[in-house]
PDB file of C-alpha atoms (C1' of nucleotides) in Angstrom:
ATOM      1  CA  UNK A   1      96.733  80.014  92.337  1.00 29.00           C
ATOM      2  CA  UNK A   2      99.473  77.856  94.205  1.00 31.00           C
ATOM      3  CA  UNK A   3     100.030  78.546  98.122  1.00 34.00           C
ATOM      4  CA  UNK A   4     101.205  81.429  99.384  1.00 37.00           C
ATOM      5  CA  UNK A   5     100.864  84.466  97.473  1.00 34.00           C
ATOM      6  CA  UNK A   6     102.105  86.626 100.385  1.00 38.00           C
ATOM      7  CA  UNK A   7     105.310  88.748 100.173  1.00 41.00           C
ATOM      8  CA  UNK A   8     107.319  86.025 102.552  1.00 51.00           C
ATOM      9  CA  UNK A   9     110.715  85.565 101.552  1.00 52.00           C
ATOM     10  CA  UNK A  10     109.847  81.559 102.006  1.00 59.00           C
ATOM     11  CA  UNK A  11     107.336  79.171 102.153  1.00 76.00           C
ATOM     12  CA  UNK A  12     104.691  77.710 104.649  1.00 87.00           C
ATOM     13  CA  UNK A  13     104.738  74.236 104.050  1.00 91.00           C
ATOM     14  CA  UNK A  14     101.792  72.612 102.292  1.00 92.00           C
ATOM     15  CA  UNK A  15      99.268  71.610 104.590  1.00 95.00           C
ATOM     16  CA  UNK A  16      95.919  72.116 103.616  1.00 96.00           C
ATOM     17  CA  UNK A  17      95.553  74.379 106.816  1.00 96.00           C
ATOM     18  CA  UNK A  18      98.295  76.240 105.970  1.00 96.00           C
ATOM     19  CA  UNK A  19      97.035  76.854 102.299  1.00 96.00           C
ATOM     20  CA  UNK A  20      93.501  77.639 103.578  1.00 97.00           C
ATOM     21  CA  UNK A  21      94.629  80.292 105.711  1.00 97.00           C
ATOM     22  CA  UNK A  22      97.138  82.032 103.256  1.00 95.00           C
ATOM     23  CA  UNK A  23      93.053  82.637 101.597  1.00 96.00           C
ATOM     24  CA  UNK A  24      91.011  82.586 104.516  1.00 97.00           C
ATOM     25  CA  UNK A  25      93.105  83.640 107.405  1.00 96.00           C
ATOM     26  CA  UNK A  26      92.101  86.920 108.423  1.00 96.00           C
ATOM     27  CA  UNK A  27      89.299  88.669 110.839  1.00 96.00           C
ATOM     28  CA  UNK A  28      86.656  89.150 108.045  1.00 97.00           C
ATOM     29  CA  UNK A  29      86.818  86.829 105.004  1.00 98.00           C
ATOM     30  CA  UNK A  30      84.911  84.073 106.507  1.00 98.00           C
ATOM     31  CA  UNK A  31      82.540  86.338 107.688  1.00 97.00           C
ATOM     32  CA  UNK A  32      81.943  87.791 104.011  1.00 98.00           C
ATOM     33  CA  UNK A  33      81.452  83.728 103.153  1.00 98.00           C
ATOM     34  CA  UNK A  34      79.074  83.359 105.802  1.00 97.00           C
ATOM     35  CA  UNK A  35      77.054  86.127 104.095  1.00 97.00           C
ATOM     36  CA  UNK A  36      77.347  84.772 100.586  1.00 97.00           C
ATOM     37  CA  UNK A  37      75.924  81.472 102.245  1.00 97.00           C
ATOM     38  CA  UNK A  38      72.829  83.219 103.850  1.00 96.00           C
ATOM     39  CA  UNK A  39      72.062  84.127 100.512  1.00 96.00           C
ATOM     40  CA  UNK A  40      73.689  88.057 100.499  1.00 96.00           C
ATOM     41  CA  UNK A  41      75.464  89.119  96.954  1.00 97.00           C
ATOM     42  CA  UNK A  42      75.447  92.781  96.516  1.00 97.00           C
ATOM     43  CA  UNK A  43      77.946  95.065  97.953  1.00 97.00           C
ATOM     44  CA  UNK A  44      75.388  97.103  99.884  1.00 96.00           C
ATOM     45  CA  UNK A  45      74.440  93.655 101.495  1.00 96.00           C
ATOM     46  CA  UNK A  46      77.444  93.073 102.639  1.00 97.00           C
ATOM     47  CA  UNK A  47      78.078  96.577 103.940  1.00 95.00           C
ATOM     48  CA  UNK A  48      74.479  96.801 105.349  1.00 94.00           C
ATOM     49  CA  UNK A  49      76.078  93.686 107.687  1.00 93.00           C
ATOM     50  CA  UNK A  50      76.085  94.527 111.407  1.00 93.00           C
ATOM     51  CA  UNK A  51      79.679  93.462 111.421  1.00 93.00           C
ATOM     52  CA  UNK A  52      80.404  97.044 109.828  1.00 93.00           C
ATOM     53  CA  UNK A  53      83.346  96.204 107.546  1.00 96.00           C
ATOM     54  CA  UNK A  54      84.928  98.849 105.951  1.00 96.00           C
ATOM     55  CA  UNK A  55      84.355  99.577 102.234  1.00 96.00           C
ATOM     56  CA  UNK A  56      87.829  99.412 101.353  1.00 97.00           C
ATOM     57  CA  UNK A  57      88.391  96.599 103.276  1.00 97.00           C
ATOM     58  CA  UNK A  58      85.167  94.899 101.769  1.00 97.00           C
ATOM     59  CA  UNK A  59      86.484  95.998  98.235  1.00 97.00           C
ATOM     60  CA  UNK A  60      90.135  94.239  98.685  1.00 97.00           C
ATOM     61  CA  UNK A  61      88.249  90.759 100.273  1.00 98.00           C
ATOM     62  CA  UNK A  62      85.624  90.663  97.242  1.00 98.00           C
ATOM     63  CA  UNK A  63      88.617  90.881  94.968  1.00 96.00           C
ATOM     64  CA  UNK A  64      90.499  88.678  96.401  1.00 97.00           C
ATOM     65  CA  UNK A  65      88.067  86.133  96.865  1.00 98.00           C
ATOM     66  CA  UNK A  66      87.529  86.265  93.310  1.00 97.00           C
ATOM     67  CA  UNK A  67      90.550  85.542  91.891  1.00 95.00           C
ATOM     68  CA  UNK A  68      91.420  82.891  94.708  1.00 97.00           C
ATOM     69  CA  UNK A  69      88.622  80.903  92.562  1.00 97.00           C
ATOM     70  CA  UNK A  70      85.646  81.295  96.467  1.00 98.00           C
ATOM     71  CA  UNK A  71      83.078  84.020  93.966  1.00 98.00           C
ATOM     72  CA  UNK A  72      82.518  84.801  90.441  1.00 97.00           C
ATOM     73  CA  UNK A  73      81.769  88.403  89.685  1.00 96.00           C
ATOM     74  CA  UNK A  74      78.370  88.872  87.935  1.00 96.00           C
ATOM     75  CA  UNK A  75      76.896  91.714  86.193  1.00 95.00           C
ATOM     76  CA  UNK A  76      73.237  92.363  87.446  1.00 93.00           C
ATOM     77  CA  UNK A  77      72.502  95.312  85.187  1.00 93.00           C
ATOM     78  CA  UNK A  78      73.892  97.121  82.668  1.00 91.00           C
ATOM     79  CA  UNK A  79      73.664 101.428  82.579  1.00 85.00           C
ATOM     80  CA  UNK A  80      75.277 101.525  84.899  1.00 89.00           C
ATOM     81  CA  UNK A  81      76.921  97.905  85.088  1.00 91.00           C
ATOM     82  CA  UNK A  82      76.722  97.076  88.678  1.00 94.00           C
ATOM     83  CA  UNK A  83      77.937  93.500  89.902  1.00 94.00           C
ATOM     84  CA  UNK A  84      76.812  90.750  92.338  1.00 97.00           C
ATOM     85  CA  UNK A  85      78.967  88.083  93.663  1.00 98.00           C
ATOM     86  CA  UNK A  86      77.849  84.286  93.582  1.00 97.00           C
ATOM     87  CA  UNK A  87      79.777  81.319  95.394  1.00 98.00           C
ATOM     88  CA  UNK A  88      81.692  78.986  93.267  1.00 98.00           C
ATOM     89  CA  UNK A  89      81.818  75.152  94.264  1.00 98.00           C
ATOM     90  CA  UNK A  90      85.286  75.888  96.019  1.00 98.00           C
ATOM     91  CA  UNK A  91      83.144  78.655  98.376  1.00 98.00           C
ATOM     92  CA  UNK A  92      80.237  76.755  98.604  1.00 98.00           C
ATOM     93  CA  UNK A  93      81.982  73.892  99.686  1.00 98.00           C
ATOM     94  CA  UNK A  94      83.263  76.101 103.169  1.00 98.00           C
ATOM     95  CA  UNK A  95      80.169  75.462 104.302  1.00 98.00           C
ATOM     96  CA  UNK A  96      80.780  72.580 106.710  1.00 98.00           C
ATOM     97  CA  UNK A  97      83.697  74.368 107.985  1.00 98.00           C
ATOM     98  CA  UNK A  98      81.020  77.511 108.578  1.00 98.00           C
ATOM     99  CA  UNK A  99      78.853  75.175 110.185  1.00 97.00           C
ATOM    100  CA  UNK A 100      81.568  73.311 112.442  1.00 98.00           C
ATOM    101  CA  UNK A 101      82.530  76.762 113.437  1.00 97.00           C
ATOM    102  CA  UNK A 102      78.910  78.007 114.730  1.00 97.00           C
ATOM    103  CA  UNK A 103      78.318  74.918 116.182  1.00 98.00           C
ATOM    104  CA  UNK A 104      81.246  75.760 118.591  1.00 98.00           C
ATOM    105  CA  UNK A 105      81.151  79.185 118.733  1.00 97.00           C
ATOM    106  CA  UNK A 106      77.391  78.829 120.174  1.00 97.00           C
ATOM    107  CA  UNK A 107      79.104  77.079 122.787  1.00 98.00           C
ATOM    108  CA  UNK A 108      82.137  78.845 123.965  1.00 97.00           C
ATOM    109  CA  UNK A 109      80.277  82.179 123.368  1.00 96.00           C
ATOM    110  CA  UNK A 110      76.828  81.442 124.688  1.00 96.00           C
ATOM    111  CA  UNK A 111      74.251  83.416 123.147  1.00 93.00           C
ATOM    112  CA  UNK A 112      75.842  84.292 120.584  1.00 93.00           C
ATOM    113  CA  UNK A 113      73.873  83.885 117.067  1.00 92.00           C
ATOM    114  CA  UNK A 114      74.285  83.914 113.625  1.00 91.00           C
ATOM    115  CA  UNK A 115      72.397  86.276 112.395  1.00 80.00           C
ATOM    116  CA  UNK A 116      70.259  85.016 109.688  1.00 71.00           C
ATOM    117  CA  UNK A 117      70.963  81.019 110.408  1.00 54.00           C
ATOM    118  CA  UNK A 118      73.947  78.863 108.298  1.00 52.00           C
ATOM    119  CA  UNK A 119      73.522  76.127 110.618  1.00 52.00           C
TER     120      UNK A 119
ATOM    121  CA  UNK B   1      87.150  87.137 127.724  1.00 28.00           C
ATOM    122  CA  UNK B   2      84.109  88.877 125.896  1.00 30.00           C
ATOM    123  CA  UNK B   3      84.268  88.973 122.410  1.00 33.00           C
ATOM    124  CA  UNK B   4      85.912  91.784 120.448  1.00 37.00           C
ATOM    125  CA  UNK B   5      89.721  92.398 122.092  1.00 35.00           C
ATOM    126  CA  UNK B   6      90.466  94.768 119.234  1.00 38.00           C
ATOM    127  CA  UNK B   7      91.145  98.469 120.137  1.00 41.00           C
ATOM    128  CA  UNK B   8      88.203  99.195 117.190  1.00 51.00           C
ATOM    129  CA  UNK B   9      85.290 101.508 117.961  1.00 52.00           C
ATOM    130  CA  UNK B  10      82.450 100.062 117.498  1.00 58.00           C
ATOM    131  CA  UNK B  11      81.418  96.033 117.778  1.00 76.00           C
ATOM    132  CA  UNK B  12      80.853  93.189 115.485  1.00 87.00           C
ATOM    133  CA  UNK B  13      77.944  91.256 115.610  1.00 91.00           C
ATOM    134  CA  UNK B  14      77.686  88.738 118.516  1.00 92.00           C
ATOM    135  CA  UNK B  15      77.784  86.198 116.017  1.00 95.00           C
ATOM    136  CA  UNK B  16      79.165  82.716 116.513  1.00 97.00           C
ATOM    137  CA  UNK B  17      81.569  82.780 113.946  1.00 97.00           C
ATOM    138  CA  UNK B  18      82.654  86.732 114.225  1.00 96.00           C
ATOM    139  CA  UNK B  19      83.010  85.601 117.740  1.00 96.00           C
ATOM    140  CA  UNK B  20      85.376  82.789 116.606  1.00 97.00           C
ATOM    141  CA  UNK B  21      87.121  85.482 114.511  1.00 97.00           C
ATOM    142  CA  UNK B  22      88.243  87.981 116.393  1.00 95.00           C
ATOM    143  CA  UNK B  23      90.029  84.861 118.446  1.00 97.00           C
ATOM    144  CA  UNK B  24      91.442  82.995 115.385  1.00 97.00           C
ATOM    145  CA  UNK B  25      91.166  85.126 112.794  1.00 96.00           C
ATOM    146  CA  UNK B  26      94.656  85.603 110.868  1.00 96.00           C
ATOM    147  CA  UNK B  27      97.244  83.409 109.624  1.00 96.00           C
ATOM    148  CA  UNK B  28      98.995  81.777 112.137  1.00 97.00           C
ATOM    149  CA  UNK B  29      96.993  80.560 115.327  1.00 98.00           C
ATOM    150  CA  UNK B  30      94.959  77.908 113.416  1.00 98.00           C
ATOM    151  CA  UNK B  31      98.687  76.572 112.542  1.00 97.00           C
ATOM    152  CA  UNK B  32      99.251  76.501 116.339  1.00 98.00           C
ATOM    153  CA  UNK B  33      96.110  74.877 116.917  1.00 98.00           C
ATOM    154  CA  UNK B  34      96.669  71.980 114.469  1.00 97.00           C
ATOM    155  CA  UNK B  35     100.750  71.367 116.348  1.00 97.00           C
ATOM    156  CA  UNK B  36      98.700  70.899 119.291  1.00 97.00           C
ATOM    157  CA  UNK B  37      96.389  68.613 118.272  1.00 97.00           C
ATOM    158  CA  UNK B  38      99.425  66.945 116.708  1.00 96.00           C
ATOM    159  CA  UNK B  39     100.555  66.422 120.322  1.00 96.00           C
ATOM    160  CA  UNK B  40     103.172  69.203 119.820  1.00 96.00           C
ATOM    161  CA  UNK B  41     103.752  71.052 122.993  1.00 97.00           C
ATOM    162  CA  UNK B  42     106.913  72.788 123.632  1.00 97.00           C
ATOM    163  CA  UNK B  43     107.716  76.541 121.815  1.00 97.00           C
ATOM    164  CA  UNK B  44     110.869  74.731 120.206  1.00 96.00           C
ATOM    165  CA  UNK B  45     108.702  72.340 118.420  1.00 96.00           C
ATOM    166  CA  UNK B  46     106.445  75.087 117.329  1.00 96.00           C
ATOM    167  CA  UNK B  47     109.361  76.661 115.570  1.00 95.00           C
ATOM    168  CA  UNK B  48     110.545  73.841 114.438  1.00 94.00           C
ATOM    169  CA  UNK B  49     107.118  73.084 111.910  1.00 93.00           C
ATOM    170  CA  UNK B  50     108.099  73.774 108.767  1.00 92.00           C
ATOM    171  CA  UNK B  51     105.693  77.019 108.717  1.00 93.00           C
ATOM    172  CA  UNK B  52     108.692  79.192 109.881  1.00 93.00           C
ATOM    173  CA  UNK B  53     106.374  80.989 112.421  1.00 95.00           C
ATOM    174  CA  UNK B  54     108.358  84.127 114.041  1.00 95.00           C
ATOM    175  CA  UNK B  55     109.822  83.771 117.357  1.00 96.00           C
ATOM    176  CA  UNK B  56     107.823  86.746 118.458  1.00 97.00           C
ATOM    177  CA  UNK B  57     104.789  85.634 116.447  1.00 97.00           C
ATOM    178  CA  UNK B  58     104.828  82.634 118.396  1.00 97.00           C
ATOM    179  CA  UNK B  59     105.237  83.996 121.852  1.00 97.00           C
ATOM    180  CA  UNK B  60     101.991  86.615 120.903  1.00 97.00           C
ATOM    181  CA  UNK B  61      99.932  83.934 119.623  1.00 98.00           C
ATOM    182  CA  UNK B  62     100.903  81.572 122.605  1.00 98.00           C
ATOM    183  CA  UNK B  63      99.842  84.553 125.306  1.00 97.00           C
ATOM    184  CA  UNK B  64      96.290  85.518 123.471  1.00 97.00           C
ATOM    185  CA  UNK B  65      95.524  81.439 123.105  1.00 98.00           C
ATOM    186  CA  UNK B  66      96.295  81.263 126.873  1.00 97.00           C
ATOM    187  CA  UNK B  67      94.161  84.512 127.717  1.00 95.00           C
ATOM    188  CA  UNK B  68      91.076  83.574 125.846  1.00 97.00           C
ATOM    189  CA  UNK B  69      91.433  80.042 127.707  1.00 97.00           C
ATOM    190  CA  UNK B  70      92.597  77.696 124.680  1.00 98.00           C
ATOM    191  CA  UNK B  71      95.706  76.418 126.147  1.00 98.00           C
ATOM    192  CA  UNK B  72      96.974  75.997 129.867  1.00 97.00           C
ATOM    193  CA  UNK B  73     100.701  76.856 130.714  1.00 96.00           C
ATOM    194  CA  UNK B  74     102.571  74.242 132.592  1.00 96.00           C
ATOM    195  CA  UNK B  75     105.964  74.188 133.722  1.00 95.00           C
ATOM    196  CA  UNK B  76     107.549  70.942 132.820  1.00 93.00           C
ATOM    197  CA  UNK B  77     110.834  71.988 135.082  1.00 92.00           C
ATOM    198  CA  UNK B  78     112.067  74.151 137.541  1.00 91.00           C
ATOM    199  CA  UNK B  79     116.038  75.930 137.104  1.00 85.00           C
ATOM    200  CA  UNK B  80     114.862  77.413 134.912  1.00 89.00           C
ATOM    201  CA  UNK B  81     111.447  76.956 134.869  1.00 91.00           C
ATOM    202  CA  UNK B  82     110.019  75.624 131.589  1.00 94.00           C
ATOM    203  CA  UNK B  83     106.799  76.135 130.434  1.00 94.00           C
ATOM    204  CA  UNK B  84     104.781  73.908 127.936  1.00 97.00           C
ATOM    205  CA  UNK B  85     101.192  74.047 126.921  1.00 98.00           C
ATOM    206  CA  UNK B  86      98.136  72.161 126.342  1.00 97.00           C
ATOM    207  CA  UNK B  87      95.116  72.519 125.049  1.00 98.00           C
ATOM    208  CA  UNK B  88      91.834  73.251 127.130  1.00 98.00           C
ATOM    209  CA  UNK B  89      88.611  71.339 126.747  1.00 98.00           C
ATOM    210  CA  UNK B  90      87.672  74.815 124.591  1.00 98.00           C
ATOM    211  CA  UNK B  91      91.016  73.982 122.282  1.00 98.00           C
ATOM    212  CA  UNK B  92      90.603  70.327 121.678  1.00 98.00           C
ATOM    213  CA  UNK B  93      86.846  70.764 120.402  1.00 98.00           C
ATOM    214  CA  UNK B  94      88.093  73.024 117.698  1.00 98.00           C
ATOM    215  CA  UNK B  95      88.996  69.714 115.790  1.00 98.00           C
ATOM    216  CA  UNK B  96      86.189  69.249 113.944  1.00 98.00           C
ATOM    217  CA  UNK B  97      86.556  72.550 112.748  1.00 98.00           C
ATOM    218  CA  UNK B  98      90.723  71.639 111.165  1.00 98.00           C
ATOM    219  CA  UNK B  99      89.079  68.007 110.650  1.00 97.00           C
ATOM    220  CA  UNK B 100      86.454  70.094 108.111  1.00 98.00           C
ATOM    221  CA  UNK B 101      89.131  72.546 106.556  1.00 97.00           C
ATOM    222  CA  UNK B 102      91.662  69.852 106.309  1.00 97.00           C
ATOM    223  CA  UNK B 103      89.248  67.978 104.244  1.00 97.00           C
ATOM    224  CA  UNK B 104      88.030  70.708 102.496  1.00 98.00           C
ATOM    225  CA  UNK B 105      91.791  71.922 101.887  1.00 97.00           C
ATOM    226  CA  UNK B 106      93.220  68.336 100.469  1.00 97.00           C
ATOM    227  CA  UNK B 107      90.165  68.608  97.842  1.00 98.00           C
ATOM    228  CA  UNK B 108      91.268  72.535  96.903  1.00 97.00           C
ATOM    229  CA  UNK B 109      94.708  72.707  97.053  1.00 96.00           C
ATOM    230  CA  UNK B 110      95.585  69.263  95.402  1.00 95.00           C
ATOM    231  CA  UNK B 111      98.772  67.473  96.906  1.00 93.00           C
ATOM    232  CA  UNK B 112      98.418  69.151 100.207  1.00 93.00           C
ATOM    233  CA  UNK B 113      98.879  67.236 103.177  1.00 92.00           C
ATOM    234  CA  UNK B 114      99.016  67.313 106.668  1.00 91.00           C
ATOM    235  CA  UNK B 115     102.405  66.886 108.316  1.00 80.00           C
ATOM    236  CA  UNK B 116     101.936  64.750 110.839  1.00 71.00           C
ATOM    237  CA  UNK B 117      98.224  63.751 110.333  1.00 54.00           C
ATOM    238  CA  UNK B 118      94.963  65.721 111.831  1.00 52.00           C
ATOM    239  CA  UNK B 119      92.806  63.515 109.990  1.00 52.00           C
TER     240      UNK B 119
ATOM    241  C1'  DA C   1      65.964 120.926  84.163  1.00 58.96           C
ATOM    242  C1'  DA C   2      68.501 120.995  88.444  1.00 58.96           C
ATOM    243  C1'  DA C   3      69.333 118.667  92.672  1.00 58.96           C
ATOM    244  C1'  DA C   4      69.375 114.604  95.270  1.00 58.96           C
ATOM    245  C1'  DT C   5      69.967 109.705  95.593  1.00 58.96           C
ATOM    246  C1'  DT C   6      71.990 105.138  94.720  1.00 58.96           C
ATOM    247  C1'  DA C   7      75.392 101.349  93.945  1.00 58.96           C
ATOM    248  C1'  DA C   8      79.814 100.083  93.780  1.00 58.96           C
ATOM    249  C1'  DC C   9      83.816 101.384  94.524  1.00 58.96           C
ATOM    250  C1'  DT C  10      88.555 104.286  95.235  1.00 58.96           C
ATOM    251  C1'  DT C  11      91.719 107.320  97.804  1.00 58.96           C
ATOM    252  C1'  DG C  12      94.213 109.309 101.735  1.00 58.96           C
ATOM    253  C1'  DT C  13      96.056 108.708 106.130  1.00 58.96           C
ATOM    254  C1'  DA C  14      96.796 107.353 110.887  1.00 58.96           C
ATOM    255  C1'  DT C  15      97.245 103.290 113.590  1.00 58.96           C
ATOM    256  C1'  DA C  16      98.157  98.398 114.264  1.00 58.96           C
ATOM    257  C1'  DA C  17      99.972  93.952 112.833  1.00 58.96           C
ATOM    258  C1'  DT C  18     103.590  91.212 110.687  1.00 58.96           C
ATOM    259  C1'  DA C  19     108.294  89.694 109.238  1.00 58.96           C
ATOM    260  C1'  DC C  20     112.862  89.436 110.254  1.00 58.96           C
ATOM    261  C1'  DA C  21     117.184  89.749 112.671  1.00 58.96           C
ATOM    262  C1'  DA C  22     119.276  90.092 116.886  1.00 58.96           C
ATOM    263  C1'  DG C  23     119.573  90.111 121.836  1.00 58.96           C
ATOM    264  C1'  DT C  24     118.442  88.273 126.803  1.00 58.96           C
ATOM    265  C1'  DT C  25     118.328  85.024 130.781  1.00 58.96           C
ATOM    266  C1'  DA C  26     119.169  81.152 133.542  1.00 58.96           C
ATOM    267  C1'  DA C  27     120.826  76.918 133.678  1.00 58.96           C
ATOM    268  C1'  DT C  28     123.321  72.640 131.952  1.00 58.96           C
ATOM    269  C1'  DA C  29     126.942  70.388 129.076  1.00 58.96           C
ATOM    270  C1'  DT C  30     131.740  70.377 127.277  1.00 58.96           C
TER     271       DT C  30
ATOM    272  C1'  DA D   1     135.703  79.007 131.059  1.00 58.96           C
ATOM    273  C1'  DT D   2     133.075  78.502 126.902  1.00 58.96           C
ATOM    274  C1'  DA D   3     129.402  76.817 124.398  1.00 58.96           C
ATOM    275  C1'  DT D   4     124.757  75.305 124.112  1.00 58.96           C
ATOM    276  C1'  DT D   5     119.777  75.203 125.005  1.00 58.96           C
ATOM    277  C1'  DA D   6     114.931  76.712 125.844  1.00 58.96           C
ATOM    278  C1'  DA D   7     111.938  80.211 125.978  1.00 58.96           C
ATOM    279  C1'  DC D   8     111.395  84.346 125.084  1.00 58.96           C
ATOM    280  C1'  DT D   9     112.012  89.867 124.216  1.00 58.96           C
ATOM    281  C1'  DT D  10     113.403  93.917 121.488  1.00 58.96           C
ATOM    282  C1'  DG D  11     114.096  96.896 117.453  1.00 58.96           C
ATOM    283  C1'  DT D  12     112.682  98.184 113.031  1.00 58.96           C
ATOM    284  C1'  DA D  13     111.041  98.142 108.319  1.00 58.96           C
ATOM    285  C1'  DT D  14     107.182  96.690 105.743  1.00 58.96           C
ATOM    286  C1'  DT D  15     102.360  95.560 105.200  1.00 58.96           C
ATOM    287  C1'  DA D  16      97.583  95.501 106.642  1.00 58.96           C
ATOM    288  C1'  DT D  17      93.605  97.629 108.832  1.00 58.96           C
ATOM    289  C1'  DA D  18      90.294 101.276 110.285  1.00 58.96           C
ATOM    290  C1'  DC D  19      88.103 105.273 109.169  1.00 58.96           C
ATOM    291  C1'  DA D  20      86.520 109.272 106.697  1.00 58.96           C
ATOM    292  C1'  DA D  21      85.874 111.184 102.432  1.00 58.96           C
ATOM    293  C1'  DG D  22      85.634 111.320  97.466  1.00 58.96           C
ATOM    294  C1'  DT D  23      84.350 109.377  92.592  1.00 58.96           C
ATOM    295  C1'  DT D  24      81.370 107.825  88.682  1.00 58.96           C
ATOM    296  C1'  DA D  25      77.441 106.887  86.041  1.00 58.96           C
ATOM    297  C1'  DA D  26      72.911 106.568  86.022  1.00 58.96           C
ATOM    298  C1'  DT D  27      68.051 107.129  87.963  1.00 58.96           C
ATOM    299  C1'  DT D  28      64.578 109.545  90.869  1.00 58.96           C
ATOM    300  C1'  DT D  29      62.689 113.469  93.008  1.00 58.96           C
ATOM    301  C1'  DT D  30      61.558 118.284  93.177  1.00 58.96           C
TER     302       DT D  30
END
DNA sequence: AAAATTAACTTGTATAATACAAGTTAATAT
DNA sequence: ATATTAACTTGTATTATACAAGTTAATTTT
């Protein structure tokens, strides 16, 4: 996928910011990458996350994270088929930008945690 | 400010980077951030990046960065009064975090570059 | 065997955010 | 007197988000 897939009637330029956040610019997309990271790949993981995301919202970030190229979609069983959702190199590759962003966040909102540790 | 602004009804997680969310998360004030760590300071030569940000985008974005104490407000003149801003000590350390996802975003989104230079 | 449970979603709908065009205000420049 | 400039604000249509509820196919419990 190029930049911009959004519905604008023109372009952001392309800066590599600007790209990243057409894909990652939203309140709970990192947040699903930050579970993927710790290690999380089923969709009751992700709900069972104390950030409570909705499902449908949950549904829509999966999918789009998938064919933005961050998770591959990964049958676990068959009867029923139920999927899983594993990091590509272009998702695990966020993680320094994960880290950089817990490493401040601890210290502009003190005592805050992540959860189950990226750092 | 305390984390979570939004008008939902229950909480995230006091998490570092839902924290960081719920402050940055969507698709424009990263873009804000990265003008002012270009040295950009005036709302003219916001809208003038080639994003195309919305006049009333801006002015939002420019209020909630000054209430959750990334930027300061300072009148550069008086009749009529001007106002620029600047980043806080809280805005200027988020460049590690653009450093990381401009690096990450020149390897991902091939031929991107930064306007003006983050690096 | 019938009823309940489970995982992974989908659907409906009210509310909030975003995009876009246009308007406002106070002062300086022509 | 008219135009221009900087920094916004307002109106409105479209899109996204939050929330509750429903669906499907199979297994587990009663």
């Amino acid at each position: 996928m190029t930049h911009n897939t959004t519905q604008q009637s023109f372009e952001r330029s392309f800066c590599p910011v600007a790209c990243a956040l057409d894909d990652l610019g939203d309140k709970w997309t990192l947040l699903i990458i930050r579970d993927l990271l710790l290690g999380k790949k089923r969709y009751q993981e992700f709900l069972a996350s104390p950030e409570h995301i909705a499902t449908n919202i949950l549904a829509d970030r999966l999918k789009k994270l998938e064919s933005a190229g961050f998770v591959l979609q990964q049958a676990y069983q068959q009867k029923p088929v139920r999927y899983q959702y594993v990091l590509t190199q272009k998702g695990k590759d966020l993680r320094p930008i994960l880290q950089a962003l817990v490493k401040w966040g601890k210290t502009y909102y003190p005592g805050s945690r992540v959860l189950d540790a990226v750092e």
